[in-house]
Amino acid sequence: SRGKLNRKQTAQIAFSNKANKRKLDRLVHPFLLHELKKQIKKLSKRYNVIVIDAALLLDWRLDKLVDQVLVIHSKEKQRFKRLQKRGISSADAKARQRMQLPYREYKKRADKVVLNNKTKGDLEEKVKIWASALFFCNND
């Protein structure tokens, strides 16, 4: 529809090759990063802990600006299944996968990796355990 971003078409173009992805990144990322930093600055005045849910945190090298990095990872088959449930074709899912950092890079730069191969409840429990341990240690 007019004036609205066709996310599916944009993703198909962006993930079709690295040059297209770089073009989209150069257009969008400066605005996203500016807004993220603005939000962090605003929230840090009120809160001691801020959680940033950003799939591109490591790509943007923002891991250098945060105290902890939690990477939530799942098997490739599981990721593809979840993307297909969201209406993303197998070809598009594979194209997106090719544009991501390799798992070894996520693992190397993470303070903690949580596997998300089961249910949403299982993931929530793992994250709660991680957060409890983190906050407990920081309160000593």
Tab-separated table of C-alpha atoms in Angstrom:
chain	number	residue	atom	x	y	z
A	1	SER	CA	0.000	0.000	0.000
A	2	ARG	CA	1.088	3.560	-0.634
A	3	GLY	CA	3.589	5.103	1.760
A	4	LYS	CA	4.265	1.857	3.614
A	5	LEU	CA	7.359	-0.291	3.443
A	6	ASN	CA	6.862	-3.680	1.827
A	7	ARG	CA	9.056	-5.568	4.289
A	8	LYS	CA	8.902	-8.860	2.398
A	9	GLN	CA	9.978	-7.318	-0.895
A	10	THR	CA	12.665	-5.208	0.800
A	11	ALA	CA	14.068	-8.319	2.517
A	12	GLN	CA	14.087	-10.268	-0.753
A	13	ILE	CA	16.098	-7.532	-2.440
A	14	ALA	CA	18.410	-6.877	0.507
A	15	PHE	CA	19.251	-10.496	1.194
A	16	SER	CA	19.716	-11.448	-2.458
A	17	ASN	CA	23.371	-10.376	-2.359
A	18	LYS	CA	25.895	-8.645	-0.122
A	19	ALA	CA	26.015	-5.456	-2.206
A	20	ASN	CA	22.263	-4.921	-1.797
A	21	LYS	CA	22.485	-5.625	1.922
A	22	ARG	CA	25.312	-3.092	2.287
A	23	LYS	CA	23.208	-0.477	0.459
A	24	LEU	CA	20.251	-1.034	2.766
A	25	ASP	CA	22.512	-1.036	5.824
A	26	ARG	CA	24.067	2.298	4.786
A	27	LEU	CA	20.604	3.813	4.452
A	28	VAL	CA	18.959	2.433	7.565
A	29	HIS	CA	21.631	1.748	10.181
A	30	PRO	CA	22.697	5.332	10.922
A	31	PHE	CA	19.104	6.205	11.855
A	32	LEU	CA	18.651	3.024	13.898
A	33	LEU	CA	21.930	3.522	15.745
A	34	HIS	CA	21.141	7.165	16.462
A	35	GLU	CA	17.734	6.225	17.880
A	36	LEU	CA	19.170	3.348	19.910
A	37	LYS	CA	21.840	5.544	21.468
A	38	LYS	CA	19.244	8.242	22.198
A	39	GLN	CA	17.006	5.694	23.928
A	40	ILE	CA	19.916	4.292	25.959
A	41	LYS	CA	20.915	7.772	27.109
A	42	LYS	CA	17.331	8.558	28.122
A	43	LEU	CA	16.736	5.236	29.899
A	44	SER	CA	20.081	5.240	31.719
A	45	LYS	CA	18.898	8.274	33.694
A	46	ARG	CA	16.041	6.236	35.169
A	47	TYR	CA	17.269	2.636	35.214
A	48	ASN	CA	20.390	0.789	36.357
A	49	VAL	CA	19.838	-2.046	33.875
A	50	ILE	CA	18.852	-1.667	30.234
A	51	VAL	CA	18.236	-4.652	27.971
A	52	ILE	CA	18.844	-4.168	24.264
A	53	ASP	CA	17.139	-6.748	22.071
A	54	ALA	CA	19.067	-6.246	18.837
A	55	ALA	CA	19.832	-9.001	16.383
A	56	LEU	CA	22.567	-6.816	14.870
A	57	LEU	CA	24.270	-5.827	18.124
A	58	LEU	CA	27.474	-7.661	17.188
A	59	ASP	CA	27.329	-6.633	13.532
A	60	TRP	CA	27.223	-2.996	14.678
A	61	ARG	CA	30.046	-3.691	17.140
A	62	LEU	CA	27.874	-2.384	19.981
A	63	ASP	CA	29.069	-5.252	22.148
A	64	LYS	CA	31.951	-2.945	23.031
A	65	LEU	CA	29.487	-0.489	24.618
A	66	VAL	CA	27.553	-2.908	26.811
A	67	ASP	CA	28.408	-4.801	29.981
A	68	GLN	CA	27.024	-8.196	28.972
A	69	VAL	CA	26.155	-9.895	25.685
A	70	LEU	CA	23.660	-12.734	25.682
A	71	VAL	CA	23.411	-14.585	22.378
A	72	ILE	CA	20.331	-16.708	21.843
A	73	HIS	CA	21.084	-19.374	19.271
A	74	SER	CA	19.144	-22.215	17.701
A	75	LYS	CA	19.903	-24.938	15.212
A	76	GLU	CA	19.656	-23.967	11.558
A	77	LYS	CA	16.740	-26.345	10.994
A	78	GLN	CA	14.831	-24.756	13.897
A	79	ARG	CA	15.511	-21.224	12.614
A	80	PHE	CA	14.272	-22.117	9.138
A	81	LYS	CA	11.142	-23.718	10.558
A	82	ARG	CA	10.371	-20.584	12.598
A	83	LEU	CA	10.965	-18.287	9.627
A	84	GLN	CA	8.681	-20.390	7.447
A	85	LYS	CA	5.946	-20.105	10.085
A	86	ARG	CA	6.299	-16.331	9.664
A	87	GLY	CA	5.746	-16.682	5.918
A	88	ILE	CA	9.374	-16.505	4.841
A	89	SER	CA	10.314	-18.918	2.081
A	90	SER	CA	13.109	-21.447	2.432
A	91	ALA	CA	15.159	-19.582	-0.201
A	92	ASP	CA	14.736	-16.266	1.639
A	93	ALA	CA	15.606	-17.920	4.961
A	94	LYS	CA	18.816	-19.316	3.458
A	95	ALA	CA	19.679	-15.924	1.954
A	96	ARG	CA	19.251	-14.294	5.379
A	97	GLN	CA	21.413	-16.970	6.971
A	98	ARG	CA	24.252	-16.300	4.505
A	99	MET	CA	24.318	-12.637	5.568
A	100	GLN	CA	24.737	-13.378	9.280
A	101	LEU	CA	27.966	-13.635	11.196
A	102	PRO	CA	29.180	-17.211	11.650
A	103	TYR	CA	28.127	-18.871	14.917
A	104	ARG	CA	31.758	-19.089	16.079
A	105	GLU	CA	31.877	-15.254	15.991
A	106	TYR	CA	28.723	-14.958	18.117
A	107	LYS	CA	30.099	-17.524	20.543
A	108	LYS	CA	33.484	-15.798	20.774
A	109	ARG	CA	31.998	-12.370	21.519
A	110	ALA	CA	29.176	-13.468	23.836
A	111	ASP	CA	29.362	-13.535	27.605
A	112	LYS	CA	26.714	-16.256	27.519
A	113	VAL	CA	25.097	-18.361	24.789
A	114	VAL	CA	21.623	-19.742	25.415
A	115	LEU	CA	20.301	-22.444	23.135
A	116	ASN	CA	16.744	-21.934	21.909
A	117	ASN	CA	15.833	-25.259	20.324
A	118	LYS	CA	12.780	-26.064	22.415
A	119	THR	CA	9.732	-24.107	23.556
A	120	LYS	CA	9.290	-20.426	24.296
A	121	GLY	CA	8.794	-21.378	27.971
A	122	ASP	CA	12.122	-23.215	27.989
A	123	LEU	CA	13.857	-20.143	26.572
A	124	GLU	CA	12.190	-17.854	29.113
A	125	GLU	CA	13.384	-20.084	31.955
A	126	LYS	CA	16.981	-20.094	30.666
A	127	VAL	CA	16.995	-16.307	30.310
A	128	LYS	CA	15.544	-15.861	33.807
A	129	ILE	CA	18.292	-18.061	35.257
A	130	TRP	CA	20.963	-16.060	33.387
A	131	ALA	CA	19.489	-12.732	34.492
A	132	SER	CA	19.145	-13.856	38.111
A	133	ALA	CA	22.774	-14.957	38.214
A	134	LEU	CA	23.892	-11.728	36.572
A	135	PHE	CA	21.989	-9.475	38.958
A	136	PHE	CA	22.944	-11.565	41.989
A	137	CYS	CA	26.646	-11.279	41.120
A	138	ASN	CA	26.415	-7.540	40.457
A	139	ASN	CA	24.797	-6.848	43.822
A	140	ASP	CA	27.700	-8.191	45.882
